[in-house]
């Protein structure tokens, strides 16, 4: 029995910032997995890659970090172009290739306490897979992919048409404030989180970038401030994935929502400061927490 299993495609990411342009592996699969490497959890990534030269090296970092993986075949590998301006909370995207969806039979043999789903596009993970996994453990969902439709390579925000059917199977629901608005039509985080909880999600996490996050468990709203990164070249790609890795890890250890959110925020800060996937240590996380206490 695994503690956590992440299900999501690895992507080939072209990241464009005001400072430079880089090509790197990405997606929830990469950033979530790196954040849990060497942390002691029984963890596995289930992902898929297409064949060909463009996929070479995409998994090298995860292999070097010792991340256990199940790698399925696909006609293509997802290829995203992420463009950031001066405000790192905002980005524009293009999708240059799309991978095959996961199938129920791909996931049937995986046993875990928590399944973290990281769809990148609306068709990545079928709803029936959510039901199947919820029968075996708690399902955690980063909803962003279910709200993305590709039109002429552009990512267009859309509502999740089957949200009322599948949200009751979601224990941990993570959405950015923009995604919350698409889902609910509500811009107030407390009201939006309450709507999503009312639709069936047990624990709702709304992230707002540098403004922090809000957690709603059905009885109280918990505000988690963001830590200020100590860098003049922040890299926010994968920040939410890193946050959720820390959050779920701590919740499985018995931490409260507030404790888990604060821990996840500290991990996300280290990821922003260093750039690339998270490579921080427990000592560094504790340093960020102490730094905030002194502020």
Coordinates of C-alpha atoms in Angstrom, one line a residue:
X1 CA 0.0 0.0 0.0
X2 CA 1.4 3.4 -1.1
X3 CA 0.9 6.5 1.0
X4 CA 0.5 8.7 -2.1
X5 CA 0.2 8.0 -5.8
X6 CA 0.3 10.8 -8.3
X7 CA -1.4 10.3 -11.7
X8 CA -0.6 12.8 -14.4
X9 CA 1.3 13.3 -17.7
X10 CA 4.9 14.5 -17.8
X11 CA 5.1 17.5 -20.2
X12 CA 7.8 19.0 -22.3
X13 CA 7.7 22.6 -21.2
X14 CA 9.0 25.7 -23.0
X15 CA 9.1 28.4 -20.3
X16 CA 9.5 32.0 -21.4
X17 CA 10.2 34.7 -18.8
X18 CA 11.5 38.3 -19.0
X19 CA 14.9 36.8 -18.2
X20 CA 15.3 33.8 -20.5
X21 CA 13.7 30.9 -22.4
X22 CA 14.2 27.3 -21.2
X23 CA 13.0 23.8 -22.3
X24 CA 12.4 21.4 -19.4
X25 CA 10.2 18.6 -18.2
X26 CA 7.1 19.8 -16.4
X27 CA 3.5 19.1 -15.3
X28 CA 2.2 18.1 -12.0
X29 CA 3.9 14.7 -12.4
X30 CA 7.3 16.4 -12.3
X31 CA 6.9 19.1 -9.7
X32 CA 4.7 17.0 -7.3
X33 CA 7.1 14.0 -7.5
X34 CA 10.3 16.0 -6.9
X35 CA 8.7 17.6 -3.8
X36 CA 8.1 14.2 -2.3
X37 CA 11.5 12.6 -3.3
X38 CA 13.6 11.5 -0.3
X39 CA 10.8 12.5 2.2
X40 CA 10.1 9.0 3.4
X41 CA 6.7 8.4 1.9
X42 CA 5.7 5.3 0.0
X43 CA 5.1 7.0 -3.2
X44 CA 4.7 6.2 -6.9
X45 CA 4.1 8.3 -10.0
X46 CA 1.9 6.9 -12.8
X47 CA 2.6 8.9 -16.0
X48 CA 2.7 8.4 -19.8
X49 CA 5.2 9.5 -22.6
X50 CA 5.2 9.3 -26.3
X51 CA 8.1 7.7 -28.2
X52 CA 10.7 9.7 -30.1
X53 CA 13.7 12.0 -29.5
X54 CA 11.7 14.8 -27.9
X55 CA 11.0 12.6 -24.9
X56 CA 14.6 11.8 -24.2
X57 CA 15.7 13.1 -20.8
X58 CA 12.3 14.1 -19.5
X59 CA 12.4 11.5 -16.7
X60 CA 16.1 11.7 -16.0
X61 CA 15.7 14.0 -13.0
X62 CA 13.0 11.8 -11.4
X63 CA 15.1 8.7 -11.9
X64 CA 18.1 10.5 -10.4
X65 CA 16.0 11.5 -7.4
X66 CA 14.9 7.8 -7.0
X67 CA 11.2 8.4 -7.7
X68 CA 9.3 5.1 -8.3
X69 CA 7.4 5.3 -11.6
X70 CA 5.0 3.5 -13.8
X71 CA 5.5 4.9 -17.4
X72 CA 2.7 4.1 -19.9
X73 CA 2.9 4.5 -23.6
X74 CA 1.2 7.3 -25.5
X75 CA 1.0 8.5 -29.1
X76 CA 2.4 11.9 -28.0
X77 CA 3.9 13.7 -25.0
X78 CA 2.2 16.8 -23.8
X79 CA 4.1 20.0 -24.9
X80 CA 3.2 23.2 -23.2
X81 CA 4.6 26.7 -23.8
X82 CA 4.3 28.9 -20.7
X83 CA 5.0 32.6 -21.0
X84 CA 5.4 34.8 -17.9
X85 CA 5.5 38.6 -17.7
X86 CA 6.8 40.7 -14.8
X87 CA 3.9 39.4 -12.7
X88 CA 4.7 35.8 -12.0
X89 CA 1.1 35.1 -10.9
X90 CA 0.0 35.5 -14.5
X91 CA 0.9 33.4 -17.5
X92 CA -0.3 32.6 -21.1
X93 CA -0.1 29.1 -22.5
X94 CA 0.0 27.2 -25.8
X95 CA -0.4 23.5 -26.2
X96 CA 1.8 22.1 -29.0
X97 CA 1.0 18.3 -28.5
X98 CA -1.5 16.3 -26.5
X99 CA -1.0 12.9 -24.9
X100 CA -3.5 10.0 -24.8
X101 CA -5.9 9.9 -21.8
X102 CA -5.3 7.5 -18.9
X103 CA -7.5 4.4 -19.0
X104 CA -9.2 2.6 -16.1
X105 CA -7.1 -0.5 -16.7
X106 CA -4.0 1.6 -16.3
X107 CA -4.9 2.5 -12.8
X108 CA -6.8 -0.5 -11.5
X109 CA -3.8 -2.2 -9.8
X110 CA -2.5 0.9 -7.9
X111 CA -3.3 0.9 -4.2
X112 CA -2.7 4.1 -2.1
X113 CA -4.0 6.0 0.8
X114 CA -4.2 9.1 -1.3
X115 CA -4.4 9.5 -5.1
X116 CA -3.4 12.9 -6.3
X117 CA -4.7 13.6 -9.8
X118 CA -3.0 16.2 -11.9
X119 CA -4.9 16.4 -15.2
X120 CA -3.4 18.9 -17.6
X121 CA -6.2 18.9 -20.1
X122 CA -9.9 18.1 -19.9
X123 CA -9.7 14.6 -21.3
X124 CA -6.7 13.4 -19.4
X125 CA -8.5 11.4 -16.6
X126 CA -12.0 10.0 -17.1
X127 CA -14.6 10.6 -14.5
X128 CA -15.1 6.8 -13.9
X129 CA -11.4 6.6 -12.9
X130 CA -12.2 9.1 -10.1
X131 CA -15.0 6.9 -8.8
X132 CA -12.8 3.8 -9.0
X133 CA -10.0 5.4 -7.1
X134 CA -12.3 6.9 -4.5
X135 CA -13.4 3.4 -3.6
X136 CA -9.9 2.5 -2.7
X137 CA -8.5 5.7 -1.0
X138 CA -8.9 9.5 -0.7
X139 CA -8.8 11.4 -4.0
X140 CA -6.9 14.7 -4.3
X141 CA -7.5 16.7 -7.4
X142 CA -5.8 19.7 -8.8
X143 CA -8.7 20.8 -11.0
X144 CA -6.8 23.0 -13.4
X145 CA -6.7 20.5 -16.3
X146 CA -10.4 19.9 -16.3
X147 CA -10.8 23.7 -17.0
X148 CA -8.6 23.8 -20.1
X149 CA -9.8 23.4 -23.7
X150 CA -7.3 23.7 -26.5
X151 CA -8.3 25.9 -29.5
X152 CA -5.7 26.5 -32.2
X153 CA -3.0 25.7 -29.6
X154 CA -4.3 28.2 -27.2
X155 CA -5.5 27.2 -23.7
X156 CA -9.1 28.5 -23.3
X157 CA -10.7 28.4 -19.8
X158 CA -13.9 26.4 -19.7
X159 CA -16.1 25.1 -16.9
X160 CA -15.9 21.5 -15.8
X161 CA -19.2 20.2 -17.2
X162 CA -19.4 17.1 -15.0
X163 CA -18.3 18.8 -11.7
X164 CA -21.5 18.1 -9.9
X165 CA -21.2 14.4 -10.7
X166 CA -17.6 13.9 -9.7
X167 CA -16.9 16.5 -6.9
X168 CA -18.6 14.2 -4.3
X169 CA -15.8 11.7 -4.9
X170 CA -13.0 14.3 -4.2
X171 CA -11.6 14.6 -0.7
X172 CA -8.9 17.2 -1.3
X173 CA -9.8 19.8 -4.0
X174 CA -7.1 22.3 -5.0
X175 CA -8.1 25.3 -7.3
X176 CA -6.5 28.7 -7.9
X177 CA -8.7 31.7 -7.3
X178 CA -9.1 32.0 -11.1
X179 CA -10.1 28.4 -11.4
X180 CA -12.5 28.8 -8.5
X181 CA -14.2 31.7 -10.4
X182 CA -14.5 29.5 -13.6
X183 CA -16.1 26.7 -11.5
X184 CA -18.4 28.8 -9.4
X185 CA -18.7 32.3 -10.9
X186 CA -17.7 33.6 -7.4
X187 CA -14.6 35.8 -6.9
X188 CA -14.7 35.8 -3.1
X189 CA -12.6 32.9 -1.9
X190 CA -14.7 32.1 1.1
X191 CA -17.9 32.0 -0.8
X192 CA -16.3 30.1 -3.7
X193 CA -14.8 27.5 -1.3
X194 CA -18.2 27.1 0.4
X195 CA -19.9 26.5 -2.9
X196 CA -17.3 23.8 -3.9
X197 CA -17.7 22.1 -0.5
X198 CA -21.4 22.2 -0.9
X199 CA -21.1 20.5 -4.3
X200 CA -19.3 17.6 -2.5
X201 CA -15.6 18.3 -2.1
X202 CA -14.6 17.5 1.5
X203 CA -11.5 19.8 1.9
X204 CA -11.2 22.8 -0.4
X205 CA -7.9 24.5 -0.9
X206 CA -7.9 27.8 -2.9
X207 CA -4.5 29.2 -3.8
X208 CA -3.9 32.8 -4.7
X209 CA -0.2 32.9 -5.6
X210 CA 1.7 35.6 -3.6
X211 CA -1.5 36.4 -1.7
X212 CA -1.5 33.0 0.1
X213 CA -4.2 30.3 0.3
X214 CA -7.5 29.6 1.9
X215 CA -8.7 26.2 3.2
X216 CA -12.3 25.3 4.0
X217 CA -13.2 22.0 5.7
X218 CA -17.0 22.6 6.0
X219 CA -16.7 24.1 9.5
X220 CA -14.0 26.8 9.4
X221 CA -12.1 29.0 6.9
X222 CA -8.3 28.8 7.4
X223 CA -6.2 31.6 5.9
X224 CA -2.6 30.7 5.1
X225 CA -0.3 33.6 4.3
X226 CA 2.3 33.2 1.6
X227 CA 6.0 33.6 2.5
X228 CA 8.0 36.2 0.6
X229 CA 10.6 34.6 -1.6
X230 CA 14.2 35.9 -1.2
X231 CA 15.0 36.2 -4.9
X232 CA 14.8 38.8 -7.7
X233 CA 14.3 36.0 -10.2
X234 CA 11.3 34.0 -9.0
X235 CA 10.2 30.9 -10.8
X236 CA 6.5 30.1 -10.0
X237 CA 6.1 27.2 -12.4
X238 CA 5.0 24.1 -10.4
X239 CA 4.5 26.2 -7.2
X240 CA 0.9 24.9 -6.6
X241 CA 2.1 21.3 -7.2
X242 CA 4.8 21.7 -4.6
X243 CA 2.4 23.2 -2.1
X244 CA 0.0 20.3 -2.5
X245 CA 2.8 17.7 -2.1
X246 CA 3.7 19.3 1.3
X247 CA 0.1 19.7 2.2
X248 CA -0.9 16.1 1.6
X249 CA 2.3 14.7 3.2
X250 CA 1.5 16.6 6.4
X251 CA -2.2 15.7 6.4
X252 CA -1.3 12.0 6.2
X253 CA 1.0 12.6 9.2
X254 CA -1.9 14.0 11.2
X255 CA -1.2 17.7 10.8
X256 CA -4.2 20.2 10.9
X257 CA -5.2 22.0 7.8
X258 CA -3.5 25.1 9.0
X259 CA -0.3 23.3 9.8
X260 CA -0.3 21.5 6.5
X261 CA -1.0 24.6 4.5
X262 CA 1.8 26.5 6.2
X263 CA 4.2 23.7 5.5
X264 CA 3.1 23.5 1.9
X265 CA 3.5 27.3 1.5
X266 CA 7.1 27.1 3.0
X267 CA 8.0 24.4 0.5
X268 CA 6.5 26.4 -2.4
X269 CA 8.6 29.4 -1.3
X270 CA 11.8 27.4 -1.5
X271 CA 10.8 26.1 -4.9
X272 CA 10.2 29.7 -6.1
X273 CA 13.6 30.8 -4.8
X274 CA 15.6 28.0 -6.3
X275 CA 13.9 27.7 -9.6
X276 CA 13.1 24.4 -11.3
X277 CA 11.6 21.5 -9.3
X278 CA 11.7 21.5 -5.5
X279 CA 15.0 20.2 -4.0
X280 CA 14.8 21.6 -0.5
X281 CA 15.3 19.9 2.8
X282 CA 13.4 19.7 6.0
X283 CA 16.0 22.0 7.6
X284 CA 15.3 24.6 4.9
X285 CA 11.6 24.4 5.3
X286 CA 12.0 24.9 9.1
X287 CA 14.3 27.9 8.2
X288 CA 11.5 29.5 6.1
X289 CA 9.0 29.0 9.0
X290 CA 11.5 30.6 11.5
X291 CA 12.1 33.4 9.0
X292 CA 8.4 34.2 9.0
X293 CA 8.1 34.1 12.8
X294 CA 10.8 36.8 13.0
X295 CA 9.1 39.0 10.4

